[in-house]
Amino acid sequence: MAKLANIGDFEKLMETVKAGRESSARSVTVCCGTGCVASGAHDVIAKFQEELKTRKIDAEISSKATGCHGFCERGPLVVVFPDRIFYQRVSAEDVPEIVDETLVKDKVIERLLYSDPVSDEKITHEPDVQFYKRQQRIIFGSNGMIDPTDMDDYIGLDGYAALAKVLSDHSSDDVLDVIERSGLRGRGGAGFPTSRKWRITGAQEATPKYVICNADEGDPGAFQDRSLCEGNPHSILEGMAIGAYAIGASEAYIYVRAEYPLACKHLEIAINQAEDRGLLGDNILGTNFSLKIHIKKGAGAFVCGEESALIASIEGKPGEPIPRPPYPAEKGLWGRPTNINNVKTWASVPYIINRGADWFAGIGTEKSKGTMIFSLVGKVNNTGLVEVPMGMTLKELVEEIGGGIPGGKKLKAVQTGGPSGGCIPSELMTIPIDYEELAKVGSMMGSGGCVVMDEDTCMVDVARYFLSFTVAESCGKCTPCREGNGRLLDILVRICGGDGKEGDIELLKELAGAITDGSLCALGKTAPNPVLTTIEYFRDEYEAHIKDKCCPAKVCKSLITYSIVADNCTGCLACLKACPAGAVSGEKKQVHVIDQAKCTKCGACYEVCKFEAVSVE
Amino acid sequence: MKRIGVFVCHCGHNIGATVNVTEILKELSRYPGVVHCKDYKYMCSEPGQKLIKDSIAGEELEGVVVACCTPSLHEETFRRIADSAGINRYLLEIANIREQCSWVHTDPEKATSKAATLIKTIVEKTKLNDSLEPMRIPVKTKALVIGGGVAGLQASLDIANSGYEVVLVEQNPSIGGHMAQLSETFPTLDCSQCILTPRMVEVGQHDNIDLRTYSEVEEISGYAGNFKVKIRGKPRSVDLEKCTGCGDCWNLCPVMNKPEIRVMQSVSDSMDPDMRSNLDAVIDRNGCAREDIIGILQGVTDEYNWLPRDAICYVAERLEIPVSYVYRIASFFTQFSLEPRGKHIIKVCLGTACFVRGAPRILSQIQSDLGIAPGETTEDGLFTLETVNCLGACALGPLMVVDEDYHGRLKFTRVMSALDSYK
């Protein structure tokens, strides 16, 4: 691939690429994000290629493996262009039919369409699906149209135009002004204004300066960074290049989790392609600006998402945070000024440059601009990645995009911000998504995890779960975090085990305050948040565990018993066979009995019973 | 056969609460050679002692086993009873069923059976015991210390300062050992010379210490209290009276017979050559600087599934960093394992989304069926079970990944059949 010598060359290339991609051409895309691949998308795309080839129509109709579309719940997803006919849960066996009917004869196959869980209506076109309809997909929008390993796909959608624009007529101050006017704030969780961070780093006298992309997405239940790295790696590289230009850095790192092998692979391919084309590396597009981007793989430590721990880890040290200030903007990697931003922040930058600061600032609320990508997961019908404008309410997010709670259950809470965030109760679902509003109710934006919980979720158990996570992930440097969180967990385990004592709630709160005050980094400071918010909004559940020794959600094993409802039992032997402890006895067509002494409360009987004859109390 | 009596002590609850003494008595009374069995709450008390004394006389015992606490507490007590009852004191033995049994076990059934075995063993020993008479033999109060490193120096000084003669043998021409090669010492960063040299001088000057440098121990014979040691002084051909230790002769000598400074042995000499070339490839790919350590260890993990000890030492050697630093990195990050892992790695996602969808139950199902906890490997080396915080495939939860294969929307009833395909 020839290197582009100047900006004129790039513009010519873009024209050629765009001309070669008629928008009316028929093509089929298969989502090959991790979710769909896990459901068998690789077989589907292989089958498409094989079928098109045997019918000798592979020249007219192209097939493409794209990045994540977001609607992982219904994967593998297939979209037929140009009409965007949307097929879901497609298997390799369905492929010949899709080729014959839809691609050749232009007929829609009813049974593969998505049916709306509320109206039961079959939806033919992708944009009409309720899940997509209410979203505003900017950063994430191109994912479904791009083969992440093909750079021309990105260029065909105005990729690298923003970098070319910046290099042709923007000074670094111009770039900083645009970003400032756009109101972009850090998408990693804390929401620090991006332009201010860039300015501080840019103003430092020490050189060299570094730029880092934080792709160490550790929050359980969040996978949007992964999807972006996998699905549209060039947008991240372009954003980093623009940022590095504004700051005056010529070396950059992407710190990505080793647990995301596909993301690492796609980023590596993208960097190589961009360097081959002269869009990264020395003298980008013939200008004086050079940027070398390295990939560093994290080795599985949640705390490395914290910036000073991340930097330590790049330097080959254990990922332990250090006190700030000095902030990385002053003394970061190798003691030099360093600017760290999250994947989504970097990926937003090219769009802001291309479409203008005013356009971006026009989306969202007064203080939170643009869109936010959430991974909407847990007890919700439409699990997946959603990109919505700031200011949308949680209710809209869960009910309209998420399609409500499965099985007609009631919404209990939404947990945002990962293990550092809080649980927002159903009464507060009308608050808008906004950095400040979420903080007001004790939670946070975080990196965009959004876990929906229904009435079957025990909030004390959830608090215990998050604590066990932070206890395991604490690096152990600060005593309040290492020991204090361990004690919080001990108390929660005791409460869940039915040994809660009067005064435990007060003790939890007091301890939580000390941990928040005494810890160095955000991991320790925010670790008690899930405990504090669940106590605030679900105090009755704590009290039920402590005083009445019962678990209202029927989750905590020590506080529940399984028994057979004699009236409903048909004596089908299903639970008897399922019980791993041999605690169920009975004859065929006779009412069964559970031996409480043997019962391990695994719930197997409850799950297999088709007659509602097993009850939990 | 000797007539043996067995006396079992309850030691209050110390033994009695864990070991079933009645059961022991029943079993031991049927044991060959045991003619008399008795228990008592506190055998070391006056009535307890009397019980033993009376039984020795009344039952004409020729051997006595007391099952109680450690011999360091009451062996002397009970042997005095034997003396006063008129049998040889060395025909009485202690079976320790407190420190070695009741205190360290919780399961009464198993503890009882262990206690019985301990007692039977001592009964067998007692059958073989002869009557012994104590005698006095002269003992030389003189010590030999081998090795003039800092430990040998300190030991010599301690003994010499207590008033005994010491012979200190050192194979090199000078005392001081490895510590003389160090700059600072852990963890206080004290200067090692400041610790070492005063002791070296003190040893050289001490009246009670006979310092034999450039000498080796050739033969040791004799027994405790009366050892005979043969020490060979190597030929120096130097008049020690006049030598000032200036070292000029070393430098001038055409035959380089200088004392050897021993260096730490390199792991690369002893390791498997295949492993060495694999590791070289990994290090060359990642770079040889301290900052490359994480990438290198990831490469080693890709190669071996875990971090073998030799690999860690070799990486430290090539990167010229302490082994302890490599261990620090290897133990900090969860991706690295210091234990061998199975052929197939099962990762169960315990991310929030999977958690609320029932992942804990999936995990406990696998745990109980494979009989291993997270972090462990099955005995046949087939599976290693691990948990991860999030695999980023939340829509498929609950989820497990075996090697590279995703198993999503799992039902606990289907988990084991999914694993069967890997067997």
Short mmCIF file of N, CA, C and O in Angstrom, two decimals, chain A residues 458 461 464 492-500 544-546 548-562 596 599-603 616-617:
data_model
loop_
_atom_site.label_atom_id
_atom_site.label_comp_id
_atom_site.label_asym_id
_atom_site.label_seq_id
_atom_site.Cartn_x
_atom_site.Cartn_y
_atom_site.Cartn_z
N CYS A 458 -31.51 -9.68 45.25
CA CYS A 458 -31.41 -9.25 46.65
C CYS A 458 -30.36 -8.15 46.73
O CYS A 458 -29.21 -8.35 46.34
N ASP A 461 -27.30 -8.87 48.84
CA ASP A 461 -26.44 -9.80 48.13
C ASP A 461 -25.65 -9.07 47.04
O ASP A 461 -24.48 -9.36 46.80
N ARG A 464 -22.91 -7.22 48.65
CA ARG A 464 -21.89 -8.21 49.01
C ARG A 464 -21.07 -8.59 47.77
O ARG A 464 -19.84 -8.69 47.81
N LEU A 492 -21.27 -7.99 55.62
CA LEU A 492 -22.31 -8.30 54.64
C LEU A 492 -22.50 -9.82 54.50
O LEU A 492 -23.64 -10.29 54.39
N VAL A 493 -21.40 -10.56 54.55
CA VAL A 493 -21.51 -12.02 54.46
C VAL A 493 -22.31 -12.53 55.66
O VAL A 493 -23.17 -13.40 55.54
N ARG A 494 -22.02 -11.92 56.83
CA ARG A 494 -22.75 -12.33 58.03
C ARG A 494 -24.23 -12.04 57.90
O ARG A 494 -25.07 -12.87 58.23
N ILE A 495 -24.55 -10.85 57.38
CA ILE A 495 -25.96 -10.48 57.24
C ILE A 495 -26.65 -11.45 56.27
O ILE A 495 -27.74 -11.96 56.54
N CYS A 496 -25.99 -11.71 55.13
CA CYS A 496 -26.58 -12.64 54.15
C CYS A 496 -26.70 -14.04 54.73
O CYS A 496 -27.57 -14.81 54.33
N GLY A 497 -25.82 -14.37 55.65
CA GLY A 497 -25.85 -15.71 56.24
C GLY A 497 -26.83 -15.84 57.38
O GLY A 497 -26.90 -16.88 58.03
N GLY A 498 -27.57 -14.75 57.66
CA GLY A 498 -28.58 -14.82 58.71
C GLY A 498 -28.05 -14.51 60.10
O GLY A 498 -28.74 -14.70 61.09
N ASP A 499 -26.81 -14.03 60.19
CA ASP A 499 -26.24 -13.72 61.49
C ASP A 499 -26.08 -12.21 61.70
O ASP A 499 -25.20 -11.77 62.44
N GLY A 500 -26.90 -11.43 61.00
CA GLY A 500 -26.84 -9.98 61.16
C GLY A 500 -27.21 -9.58 62.58
O GLY A 500 -27.99 -10.26 63.25
N ALA A 544 -34.82 -6.56 57.03
CA ALA A 544 -35.47 -7.87 56.94
C ALA A 544 -34.46 -8.98 57.18
O ALA A 544 -34.73 -9.97 57.87
N HIS A 545 -33.24 -8.82 56.63
CA HIS A 545 -32.20 -9.83 56.82
C HIS A 545 -31.78 -9.90 58.28
O HIS A 545 -31.57 -10.97 58.83
N ILE A 546 -31.62 -8.68 58.88
CA ILE A 546 -31.06 -8.65 60.23
C ILE A 546 -32.09 -9.01 61.29
O ILE A 546 -31.85 -9.85 62.15
N ASP A 548 -35.67 -9.92 60.84
CA ASP A 548 -36.62 -11.01 60.61
C ASP A 548 -35.94 -12.28 60.10
O ASP A 548 -36.58 -13.29 59.87
N LYS A 549 -34.63 -12.18 59.87
CA LYS A 549 -33.88 -13.32 59.32
C LYS A 549 -34.57 -13.86 58.07
O LYS A 549 -34.78 -15.08 57.92
N CYS A 550 -34.96 -12.95 57.17
CA CYS A 550 -35.50 -13.45 55.92
C CYS A 550 -34.98 -12.60 54.77
O CYS A 550 -34.63 -11.44 54.94
N CYS A 551 -34.89 -13.23 53.61
CA CYS A 551 -34.39 -12.55 52.43
C CYS A 551 -35.58 -12.30 51.51
O CYS A 551 -36.11 -13.25 50.92
N PRO A 552 -36.05 -11.04 51.40
CA PRO A 552 -37.28 -10.79 50.65
C PRO A 552 -37.18 -11.24 49.18
O PRO A 552 -38.18 -11.63 48.60
N ALA A 553 -35.99 -11.19 48.61
CA ALA A 553 -35.87 -11.59 47.21
C ALA A 553 -35.63 -13.09 47.07
O ALA A 553 -35.54 -13.62 45.97
N LYS A 554 -35.53 -13.77 48.21
CA LYS A 554 -35.33 -15.21 48.24
C LYS A 554 -34.06 -15.64 47.52
O LYS A 554 -34.07 -16.50 46.63
N VAL A 555 -32.98 -14.99 47.85
CA VAL A 555 -31.71 -15.28 47.21
C VAL A 555 -30.71 -15.88 48.21
O VAL A 555 -30.06 -16.87 47.92
N CYS A 556 -30.65 -15.26 49.40
CA CYS A 556 -29.61 -15.67 50.36
C CYS A 556 -29.90 -17.06 50.92
O CYS A 556 -30.90 -17.27 51.62
N LYS A 557 -29.02 -17.99 50.59
CA LYS A 557 -29.26 -19.41 50.85
C LYS A 557 -29.60 -19.74 52.30
O LYS A 557 -30.43 -20.58 52.57
N SER A 558 -28.90 -19.07 53.22
CA SER A 558 -29.11 -19.43 54.62
C SER A 558 -30.49 -19.02 55.12
O SER A 558 -30.92 -19.46 56.17
N LEU A 559 -31.14 -18.14 54.37
CA LEU A 559 -32.40 -17.59 54.88
C LEU A 559 -33.62 -18.13 54.13
O LEU A 559 -34.72 -17.65 54.32
N ILE A 560 -33.41 -19.09 53.27
CA ILE A 560 -34.56 -19.60 52.52
C ILE A 560 -34.66 -21.11 52.67
O ILE A 560 -33.69 -21.79 52.98
N THR A 561 -35.88 -21.61 52.45
CA THR A 561 -36.06 -23.07 52.39
C THR A 561 -36.90 -23.40 51.16
O THR A 561 -37.82 -22.66 50.81
N TYR A 562 -36.55 -24.48 50.54
CA TYR A 562 -37.34 -24.98 49.41
C TYR A 562 -38.27 -26.06 49.94
O TYR A 562 -37.87 -26.89 50.76
N GLN A 596 -34.91 -31.43 54.36
CA GLN A 596 -34.22 -30.15 54.60
C GLN A 596 -32.78 -30.35 55.10
O GLN A 596 -31.93 -29.51 54.89
N CYS A 599 -30.78 -30.78 51.93
CA CYS A 599 -30.92 -29.74 50.89
C CYS A 599 -29.77 -28.74 50.95
O CYS A 599 -29.43 -28.22 52.01
N THR A 600 -29.14 -28.52 49.80
CA THR A 600 -28.05 -27.53 49.75
C THR A 600 -28.55 -26.19 49.23
O THR A 600 -27.78 -25.28 49.00
N LYS A 601 -29.85 -26.10 48.97
CA LYS A 601 -30.49 -24.87 48.49
C LYS A 601 -29.91 -24.38 47.17
O LYS A 601 -29.67 -23.19 46.97
N CYS A 602 -29.65 -25.31 46.30
CA CYS A 602 -29.08 -24.91 45.02
C CYS A 602 -30.17 -24.41 44.09
O CYS A 602 -29.90 -23.72 43.12
N GLY A 603 -31.43 -24.77 44.36
CA GLY A 603 -32.53 -24.28 43.54
C GLY A 603 -32.76 -25.10 42.29
O GLY A 603 -33.58 -24.73 41.45
N VAL A 616 -40.33 -21.37 47.44
CA VAL A 616 -39.19 -20.85 48.22
C VAL A 616 -39.76 -19.92 49.28
O VAL A 616 -40.54 -19.02 48.97
N GLU A 617 -39.34 -20.12 50.50
CA GLU A 617 -39.79 -19.20 51.55
C GLU A 617 -38.60 -18.67 52.33
O GLU A 617 -37.66 -19.39 52.55
#
